[in-house]
Amino acid sequence: MNAPVAPDPLRPWPDTVAWRPISPRYFLVRLAVLAVWVLVLALACLVTGVLWSAWFFAAAAAIVVTGVVRAAFMRRSIRSWGYAERAEDLLVRHGLLVRRLSIVPYARMQFVDVTAGPVERAAGLATVTLHTAAAASDATVPGLEAAEATRLRDRLTALGEIREEGL
């Protein structure tokens, strides 16, 4: 007779949670930023190669290859992001090789920050950051639709105020 298997306490992603993914457009934002950096660094190496030494041509090629490899892994990395709202806390997960699960109790939140750089704004995305008294426990949810980021900010702020009143 098989005994019931106890859940693994070190398992990083609880199965009882309804995870919400970030926007797939965030991949395009990150890809655009990566492309700009690769282009700038490769052009700098090519110009330096013309003016100084041919070894910089190899550096430019290495930068392009590294950029292509990073782009190949980026989609999977972005798919690993997720968040879940529970009754008492917010869960944020991400990571492929090193998985990270942040649990931020609503009562511990000091403020919620919504940011959007120029590329994110162009894509209609924003990043929500929850700040707590301990800087190490801050949680960030990037790549949210602007309306979802506003909704999440308002909900987290309201829940944080309710929990704070109970202290």
mmCIF file with all atom_site columns, C-alpha atoms in Angstrom:
data_model
loop_
_atom_site.group_PDB
_atom_site.id
_atom_site.type_symbol
_atom_site.label_atom_id
_atom_site.label_alt_id
_atom_site.label_comp_id
_atom_site.label_asym_id
_atom_site.label_entity_id
_atom_site.label_seq_id
_atom_site.pdbx_PDB_ins_code
_atom_site.Cartn_x
_atom_site.Cartn_y
_atom_site.Cartn_z
_atom_site.occupancy
_atom_site.B_iso_or_equiv
_atom_site.pdbx_formal_charge
_atom_site.auth_seq_id
_atom_site.auth_comp_id
_atom_site.auth_asym_id
_atom_site.auth_atom_id
_atom_site.pdbx_PDB_model_num
ATOM 1   C CA . MET A 1 1   ? 0.000  0.000  0.000   1.00 0.00 ? 1   MET A CA 1
ATOM 2   C CA . ASN A 1 2   ? 1.423  3.384  -1.005  1.00 0.00 ? 2   ASN A CA 1
ATOM 3   C CA . ALA A 1 3   ? 1.573  6.100  1.628   1.00 0.00 ? 3   ALA A CA 1
ATOM 4   C CA . PRO A 1 4   ? 0.475  9.580  0.538   1.00 0.00 ? 4   PRO A CA 1
ATOM 5   C CA . VAL A 1 5   ? 3.377  11.678 -0.643  1.00 0.00 ? 5   VAL A CA 1
ATOM 6   C CA . ALA A 1 6   ? 3.960  14.813 1.423   1.00 0.00 ? 6   ALA A CA 1
ATOM 7   C CA . PRO A 1 7   ? 4.396  18.028 -0.574  1.00 0.00 ? 7   PRO A CA 1
ATOM 8   C CA . ASP A 1 8   ? 7.977  19.125 -1.023  1.00 0.00 ? 8   ASP A CA 1
ATOM 9   C CA . PRO A 1 9   ? 8.491  22.242 1.158   1.00 0.00 ? 9   PRO A CA 1
ATOM 10  C CA . LEU A 1 10  ? 11.313 23.378 -1.116  1.00 0.00 ? 10  LEU A CA 1
ATOM 11  C CA . ARG A 1 11  ? 9.209  23.290 -4.255  1.00 0.00 ? 11  ARG A CA 1
ATOM 12  C CA . PRO A 1 12  ? 9.322  26.891 -5.478  1.00 0.00 ? 12  PRO A CA 1
ATOM 13  C CA . TRP A 1 13  ? 5.967  27.189 -7.255  1.00 0.00 ? 13  TRP A CA 1
ATOM 14  C CA . PRO A 1 14  ? 2.834  26.321 -5.255  1.00 0.00 ? 14  PRO A CA 1
ATOM 15  C CA . ASP A 1 15  ? 0.327  24.398 -7.398  1.00 0.00 ? 15  ASP A CA 1
ATOM 16  C CA . THR A 1 16  ? -2.635 25.886 -5.549  1.00 0.00 ? 16  THR A CA 1
ATOM 17  C CA . VAL A 1 17  ? -1.945 29.370 -6.917  1.00 0.00 ? 17  VAL A CA 1
ATOM 18  C CA . ALA A 1 18  ? -3.440 30.843 -10.091 1.00 0.00 ? 18  ALA A CA 1
ATOM 19  C CA . TRP A 1 19  ? -0.388 32.439 -11.711 1.00 0.00 ? 19  TRP A CA 1
ATOM 20  C CA . ARG A 1 20  ? -0.838 35.407 -14.047 1.00 0.00 ? 20  ARG A CA 1
ATOM 21  C CA . PRO A 1 21  ? 1.784  35.883 -16.775 1.00 0.00 ? 21  PRO A CA 1
ATOM 22  C CA . ILE A 1 22  ? 3.290  39.166 -17.879 1.00 0.00 ? 22  ILE A CA 1
ATOM 23  C CA . SER A 1 23  ? 2.573  40.576 -21.343 1.00 0.00 ? 23  SER A CA 1
ATOM 24  C CA . PRO A 1 24  ? 4.195  38.796 -24.301 1.00 0.00 ? 24  PRO A CA 1
ATOM 25  C CA . ARG A 1 25  ? 4.977  42.265 -25.725 1.00 0.00 ? 25  ARG A CA 1
ATOM 26  C CA . TYR A 1 26  ? 7.585  42.614 -22.991 1.00 0.00 ? 26  TYR A CA 1
ATOM 27  C CA . PHE A 1 27  ? 9.749  40.263 -25.073 1.00 0.00 ? 27  PHE A CA 1
ATOM 28  C CA . LEU A 1 28  ? 9.720  42.800 -27.922 1.00 0.00 ? 28  LEU A CA 1
ATOM 29  C CA . VAL A 1 29  ? 10.676 45.603 -25.528 1.00 0.00 ? 29  VAL A CA 1
ATOM 30  C CA . ARG A 1 30  ? 13.607 43.636 -24.127 1.00 0.00 ? 30  ARG A CA 1
ATOM 31  C CA . LEU A 1 31  ? 14.624 42.520 -27.637 1.00 0.00 ? 31  LEU A CA 1
ATOM 32  C CA . ALA A 1 32  ? 14.658 46.141 -28.863 1.00 0.00 ? 32  ALA A CA 1
ATOM 33  C CA . VAL A 1 33  ? 16.834 47.239 -25.935 1.00 0.00 ? 33  VAL A CA 1
ATOM 34  C CA . LEU A 1 34  ? 19.203 44.312 -26.505 1.00 0.00 ? 34  LEU A CA 1
ATOM 35  C CA . ALA A 1 35  ? 19.430 45.103 -30.235 1.00 0.00 ? 35  ALA A CA 1
ATOM 36  C CA . VAL A 1 36  ? 20.348 48.731 -29.533 1.00 0.00 ? 36  VAL A CA 1
ATOM 37  C CA . TRP A 1 37  ? 23.084 47.731 -27.079 1.00 0.00 ? 37  TRP A CA 1
ATOM 38  C CA . VAL A 1 38  ? 24.519 45.118 -29.441 1.00 0.00 ? 38  VAL A CA 1
ATOM 39  C CA . LEU A 1 39  ? 24.470 47.580 -32.331 1.00 0.00 ? 39  LEU A CA 1
ATOM 40  C CA . VAL A 1 40  ? 26.199 50.353 -30.356 1.00 0.00 ? 40  VAL A CA 1
ATOM 41  C CA . LEU A 1 41  ? 28.886 48.060 -28.920 1.00 0.00 ? 41  LEU A CA 1
ATOM 42  C CA . ALA A 1 42  ? 29.528 46.279 -32.237 1.00 0.00 ? 42  ALA A CA 1
ATOM 43  C CA . LEU A 1 43  ? 29.832 49.593 -34.103 1.00 0.00 ? 43  LEU A CA 1
ATOM 44  C CA . ALA A 1 44  ? 32.237 50.909 -31.456 1.00 0.00 ? 44  ALA A CA 1
ATOM 45  C CA . CYS A 1 45  ? 34.381 47.786 -31.883 1.00 0.00 ? 45  CYS A CA 1
ATOM 46  C CA . LEU A 1 46  ? 34.294 48.069 -35.678 1.00 0.00 ? 46  LEU A CA 1
ATOM 47  C CA . VAL A 1 47  ? 35.367 51.722 -35.606 1.00 0.00 ? 47  VAL A CA 1
ATOM 48  C CA . THR A 1 48  ? 38.114 50.890 -33.116 1.00 0.00 ? 48  THR A CA 1
ATOM 49  C CA . GLY A 1 49  ? 39.164 47.981 -35.329 1.00 0.00 ? 49  GLY A CA 1
ATOM 50  C CA . VAL A 1 50  ? 39.542 50.298 -38.320 1.00 0.00 ? 50  VAL A CA 1
ATOM 51  C CA . LEU A 1 51  ? 41.501 52.863 -36.332 1.00 0.00 ? 51  LEU A CA 1
ATOM 52  C CA . TRP A 1 52  ? 43.607 50.606 -34.136 1.00 0.00 ? 52  TRP A CA 1
ATOM 53  C CA . SER A 1 53  ? 43.766 46.866 -34.434 1.00 0.00 ? 53  SER A CA 1
ATOM 54  C CA . ALA A 1 54  ? 42.020 44.106 -36.337 1.00 0.00 ? 54  ALA A CA 1
ATOM 55  C CA . TRP A 1 55  ? 41.438 42.260 -33.043 1.00 0.00 ? 55  TRP A CA 1
ATOM 56  C CA . PHE A 1 56  ? 38.463 44.527 -32.421 1.00 0.00 ? 56  PHE A CA 1
ATOM 57  C CA . PHE A 1 57  ? 36.707 42.933 -35.427 1.00 0.00 ? 57  PHE A CA 1
ATOM 58  C CA . ALA A 1 58  ? 36.721 39.670 -33.491 1.00 0.00 ? 58  ALA A CA 1
ATOM 59  C CA . ALA A 1 59  ? 35.314 41.504 -30.459 1.00 0.00 ? 59  ALA A CA 1
ATOM 60  C CA . ALA A 1 60  ? 32.502 42.899 -32.622 1.00 0.00 ? 60  ALA A CA 1
ATOM 61  C CA . ALA A 1 61  ? 31.688 39.398 -33.870 1.00 0.00 ? 61  ALA A CA 1
ATOM 62  C CA . ALA A 1 62  ? 31.707 38.080 -30.283 1.00 0.00 ? 62  ALA A CA 1
ATOM 63  C CA . ILE A 1 63  ? 29.297 40.835 -29.225 1.00 0.00 ? 63  ILE A CA 1
ATOM 64  C CA . VAL A 1 64  ? 26.894 39.975 -32.048 1.00 0.00 ? 64  VAL A CA 1
ATOM 65  C CA . VAL A 1 65  ? 27.042 36.242 -31.264 1.00 0.00 ? 65  VAL A CA 1
ATOM 66  C CA . THR A 1 66  ? 26.469 36.928 -27.554 1.00 0.00 ? 66  THR A CA 1
ATOM 67  C CA . GLY A 1 67  ? 23.492 39.131 -28.418 1.00 0.00 ? 67  GLY A CA 1
ATOM 68  C CA . VAL A 1 68  ? 21.946 36.418 -30.605 1.00 0.00 ? 68  VAL A CA 1
ATOM 69  C CA . VAL A 1 69  ? 22.404 33.788 -27.884 1.00 0.00 ? 69  VAL A CA 1
ATOM 70  C CA . ARG A 1 70  ? 20.884 36.124 -25.271 1.00 0.00 ? 70  ARG A CA 1
ATOM 71  C CA . ALA A 1 71  ? 17.907 36.791 -27.552 1.00 0.00 ? 71  ALA A CA 1
ATOM 72  C CA . ALA A 1 72  ? 17.355 33.049 -27.966 1.00 0.00 ? 72  ALA A CA 1
ATOM 73  C CA . PHE A 1 73  ? 17.134 32.539 -24.188 1.00 0.00 ? 73  PHE A CA 1
ATOM 74  C CA . MET A 1 74  ? 15.219 35.744 -23.526 1.00 0.00 ? 74  MET A CA 1
ATOM 75  C CA . ARG A 1 75  ? 11.778 34.466 -24.573 1.00 0.00 ? 75  ARG A CA 1
ATOM 76  C CA . ARG A 1 76  ? 11.934 31.567 -22.139 1.00 0.00 ? 76  ARG A CA 1
ATOM 77  C CA . SER A 1 77  ? 13.270 33.813 -19.411 1.00 0.00 ? 77  SER A CA 1
ATOM 78  C CA . ILE A 1 78  ? 10.359 36.218 -19.852 1.00 0.00 ? 78  ILE A CA 1
ATOM 79  C CA . ARG A 1 79  ? 7.860  33.361 -19.795 1.00 0.00 ? 79  ARG A CA 1
ATOM 80  C CA . SER A 1 80  ? 9.136  32.394 -16.343 1.00 0.00 ? 80  SER A CA 1
ATOM 81  C CA . TRP A 1 81  ? 7.753  35.634 -14.854 1.00 0.00 ? 81  TRP A CA 1
ATOM 82  C CA . GLY A 1 82  ? 4.419  35.417 -13.085 1.00 0.00 ? 82  GLY A CA 1
ATOM 83  C CA . TYR A 1 83  ? 2.512  36.872 -10.187 1.00 0.00 ? 83  TYR A CA 1
ATOM 84  C CA . ALA A 1 84  ? -0.431 35.833 -8.049  1.00 0.00 ? 84  ALA A CA 1
ATOM 85  C CA . GLU A 1 85  ? -2.654 37.802 -5.710  1.00 0.00 ? 85  GLU A CA 1
ATOM 86  C CA . ARG A 1 86  ? -3.709 35.941 -2.596  1.00 0.00 ? 86  ARG A CA 1
ATOM 87  C CA . ALA A 1 87  ? -5.797 37.057 0.371   1.00 0.00 ? 87  ALA A CA 1
ATOM 88  C CA . GLU A 1 88  ? -2.833 38.097 2.540   1.00 0.00 ? 88  GLU A CA 1
ATOM 89  C CA . ASP A 1 89  ? 0.102  38.492 0.152   1.00 0.00 ? 89  ASP A CA 1
ATOM 90  C CA . LEU A 1 90  ? 1.403  38.877 -3.383  1.00 0.00 ? 90  LEU A CA 1
ATOM 91  C CA . LEU A 1 91  ? 3.595  36.186 -4.924  1.00 0.00 ? 91  LEU A CA 1
ATOM 92  C CA . VAL A 1 92  ? 6.104  36.973 -7.675  1.00 0.00 ? 92  VAL A CA 1
ATOM 93  C CA . ARG A 1 93  ? 8.105  34.256 -9.425  1.00 0.00 ? 93  ARG A CA 1
ATOM 94  C CA . HIS A 1 94  ? 10.808 34.295 -12.070 1.00 0.00 ? 94  HIS A CA 1
ATOM 95  C CA . GLY A 1 95  ? 13.982 32.573 -13.141 1.00 0.00 ? 95  GLY A CA 1
ATOM 96  C CA . LEU A 1 96  ? 15.032 29.574 -15.162 1.00 0.00 ? 96  LEU A CA 1
ATOM 97  C CA . LEU A 1 97  ? 18.268 28.281 -13.723 1.00 0.00 ? 97  LEU A CA 1
ATOM 98  C CA . VAL A 1 98  ? 17.875 29.988 -10.355 1.00 0.00 ? 98  VAL A CA 1
ATOM 99  C CA . ARG A 1 99  ? 14.184 30.184 -9.537  1.00 0.00 ? 99  ARG A CA 1
ATOM 100 C CA . ARG A 1 100 ? 13.018 32.941 -7.251  1.00 0.00 ? 100 ARG A CA 1
ATOM 101 C CA . LEU A 1 101 ? 9.724  33.186 -5.407  1.00 0.00 ? 101 LEU A CA 1
ATOM 102 C CA . SER A 1 102 ? 9.041  36.433 -3.533  1.00 0.00 ? 102 SER A CA 1
ATOM 103 C CA . ILE A 1 103 ? 6.135  36.581 -1.112  1.00 0.00 ? 103 ILE A CA 1
ATOM 104 C CA . VAL A 1 104 ? 5.226  40.097 -0.010  1.00 0.00 ? 104 VAL A CA 1
ATOM 105 C CA . PRO A 1 105 ? 2.564  40.394 2.709   1.00 0.00 ? 105 PRO A CA 1
ATOM 106 C CA . TYR A 1 106 ? 0.209  43.302 2.060   1.00 0.00 ? 106 TYR A CA 1
ATOM 107 C CA . ALA A 1 107 ? 0.689  44.531 5.645   1.00 0.00 ? 107 ALA A CA 1
ATOM 108 C CA . ARG A 1 108 ? 4.459  44.921 5.050   1.00 0.00 ? 108 ARG A CA 1
ATOM 109 C CA . MET A 1 109 ? 4.151  47.121 1.957   1.00 0.00 ? 109 MET A CA 1
ATOM 110 C CA . GLN A 1 110 ? 5.171  50.741 2.372   1.00 0.00 ? 110 GLN A CA 1
ATOM 111 C CA . PHE A 1 111 ? 4.387  51.939 -1.137  1.00 0.00 ? 111 PHE A CA 1
ATOM 112 C CA . VAL A 1 112 ? 3.751  50.707 -4.651  1.00 0.00 ? 112 VAL A CA 1
ATOM 113 C CA . ASP A 1 113 ? 5.651  52.222 -7.555  1.00 0.00 ? 113 ASP A CA 1
ATOM 114 C CA . VAL A 1 114 ? 4.599  52.099 -11.229 1.00 0.00 ? 114 VAL A CA 1
ATOM 115 C CA . THR A 1 115 ? 7.271  52.996 -13.791 1.00 0.00 ? 115 THR A CA 1
ATOM 116 C CA . ALA A 1 116 ? 7.442  52.966 -17.568 1.00 0.00 ? 116 ALA A CA 1
ATOM 117 C CA . GLY A 1 117 ? 10.438 53.989 -19.623 1.00 0.00 ? 117 GLY A CA 1
ATOM 118 C CA . PRO A 1 118 ? 10.095 55.339 -23.159 1.00 0.00 ? 118 PRO A CA 1
ATOM 119 C CA . VAL A 1 119 ? 10.257 51.917 -24.830 1.00 0.00 ? 119 VAL A CA 1
ATOM 120 C CA . GLU A 1 120 ? 7.774  50.436 -22.350 1.00 0.00 ? 120 GLU A CA 1
ATOM 121 C CA . ARG A 1 121 ? 5.407  53.383 -22.835 1.00 0.00 ? 121 ARG A CA 1
ATOM 122 C CA . ALA A 1 122 ? 5.572  52.929 -26.601 1.00 0.00 ? 122 ALA A CA 1
ATOM 123 C CA . ALA A 1 123 ? 4.533  49.288 -26.114 1.00 0.00 ? 123 ALA A CA 1
ATOM 124 C CA . GLY A 1 124 ? 1.807  50.206 -23.600 1.00 0.00 ? 124 GLY A CA 1
ATOM 125 C CA . LEU A 1 125 ? 3.558  48.420 -20.730 1.00 0.00 ? 125 LEU A CA 1
ATOM 126 C CA . ALA A 1 126 ? 4.615  49.323 -17.188 1.00 0.00 ? 126 ALA A CA 1
ATOM 127 C CA . THR A 1 127 ? 6.507  47.861 -14.237 1.00 0.00 ? 127 THR A CA 1
ATOM 128 C CA . VAL A 1 128 ? 5.012  47.572 -10.752 1.00 0.00 ? 128 VAL A CA 1
ATOM 129 C CA . THR A 1 129 ? 7.418  47.561 -7.796  1.00 0.00 ? 129 THR A CA 1
ATOM 130 C CA . LEU A 1 130 ? 6.344  46.875 -4.221  1.00 0.00 ? 130 LEU A CA 1
ATOM 131 C CA . HIS A 1 131 ? 8.555  48.485 -1.604  1.00 0.00 ? 131 HIS A CA 1
ATOM 132 C CA . THR A 1 132 ? 8.834  47.222 1.959   1.00 0.00 ? 132 THR A CA 1
ATOM 133 C CA . ALA A 1 133 ? 10.909 48.312 4.939   1.00 0.00 ? 133 ALA A CA 1
ATOM 134 C CA . ALA A 1 134 ? 13.523 45.692 4.053   1.00 0.00 ? 134 ALA A CA 1
ATOM 135 C CA . ALA A 1 135 ? 15.002 46.506 0.652   1.00 0.00 ? 135 ALA A CA 1
ATOM 136 C CA . ALA A 1 136 ? 15.781 42.835 0.022   1.00 0.00 ? 136 ALA A CA 1
ATOM 137 C CA . SER A 1 137 ? 12.085 41.968 0.144   1.00 0.00 ? 137 SER A CA 1
ATOM 138 C CA . ASP A 1 138 ? 10.991 44.361 -2.591  1.00 0.00 ? 138 ASP A CA 1
ATOM 139 C CA . ALA A 1 139 ? 9.203  42.669 -5.465  1.00 0.00 ? 139 ALA A CA 1
ATOM 140 C CA . THR A 1 140 ? 9.028  43.778 -9.092  1.00 0.00 ? 140 THR A CA 1
ATOM 141 C CA . VAL A 1 141 ? 6.536  42.714 -11.753 1.00 0.00 ? 141 VAL A CA 1
ATOM 142 C CA . PRO A 1 142 ? 7.729  43.965 -15.168 1.00 0.00 ? 142 PRO A CA 1
ATOM 143 C CA . GLY A 1 143 ? 5.911  43.933 -18.489 1.00 0.00 ? 143 GLY A CA 1
ATOM 144 C CA . LEU A 1 144 ? 2.336  44.499 -17.353 1.00 0.00 ? 144 LEU A CA 1
ATOM 145 C CA . GLU A 1 145 ? -0.241 46.101 -19.603 1.00 0.00 ? 145 GLU A CA 1
ATOM 146 C CA . ALA A 1 146 ? -0.651 49.735 -18.487 1.00 0.00 ? 146 ALA A CA 1
ATOM 147 C CA . ALA A 1 147 ? -4.278 49.164 -17.390 1.00 0.00 ? 147 ALA A CA 1
ATOM 148 C CA . GLU A 1 148 ? -3.316 46.018 -15.455 1.00 0.00 ? 148 GLU A CA 1
ATOM 149 C CA . ALA A 1 149 ? -0.424 47.863 -13.774 1.00 0.00 ? 149 ALA A CA 1
ATOM 150 C CA . THR A 1 150 ? -2.822 50.615 -12.668 1.00 0.00 ? 150 THR A CA 1
ATOM 151 C CA . ARG A 1 151 ? -5.365 48.061 -11.416 1.00 0.00 ? 151 ARG A CA 1
ATOM 152 C CA . LEU A 1 152 ? -2.685 46.134 -9.518  1.00 0.00 ? 152 LEU A CA 1
ATOM 153 C CA . ARG A 1 153 ? -1.264 49.317 -7.999  1.00 0.00 ? 153 ARG A CA 1
ATOM 154 C CA . ASP A 1 154 ? -4.693 50.456 -6.803  1.00 0.00 ? 154 ASP A CA 1
ATOM 155 C CA . ARG A 1 155 ? -5.584 47.025 -5.419  1.00 0.00 ? 155 ARG A CA 1
ATOM 156 C CA . LEU A 1 156 ? -2.274 46.586 -3.600  1.00 0.00 ? 156 LEU A CA 1
ATOM 157 C CA . THR A 1 157 ? -2.483 50.083 -2.143  1.00 0.00 ? 157 THR A CA 1
ATOM 158 C CA . ALA A 1 158 ? -6.031 49.483 -0.907  1.00 0.00 ? 158 ALA A CA 1
ATOM 159 C CA . LEU A 1 159 ? -5.131 46.081 0.575   1.00 0.00 ? 159 LEU A CA 1
ATOM 160 C CA . GLY A 1 160 ? -2.026 47.535 2.223   1.00 0.00 ? 160 GLY A CA 1
ATOM 161 C CA . GLU A 1 161 ? -4.078 50.285 3.854   1.00 0.00 ? 161 GLU A CA 1
ATOM 162 C CA . ILE A 1 162 ? -6.670 47.799 5.108   1.00 0.00 ? 162 ILE A CA 1
ATOM 163 C CA . ARG A 1 163 ? -3.979 45.533 6.601   1.00 0.00 ? 163 ARG A CA 1
ATOM 164 C CA . GLU A 1 164 ? -2.186 48.510 8.155   1.00 0.00 ? 164 GLU A CA 1
ATOM 165 C CA . GLU A 1 165 ? -5.356 49.659 9.931   1.00 0.00 ? 165 GLU A CA 1
ATOM 166 C CA . GLY A 1 166 ? -5.609 46.247 11.563  1.00 0.00 ? 166 GLY A CA 1
ATOM 167 C CA . LEU A 1 167 ? -2.256 46.643 13.345  1.00 0.00 ? 167 LEU A CA 1
#
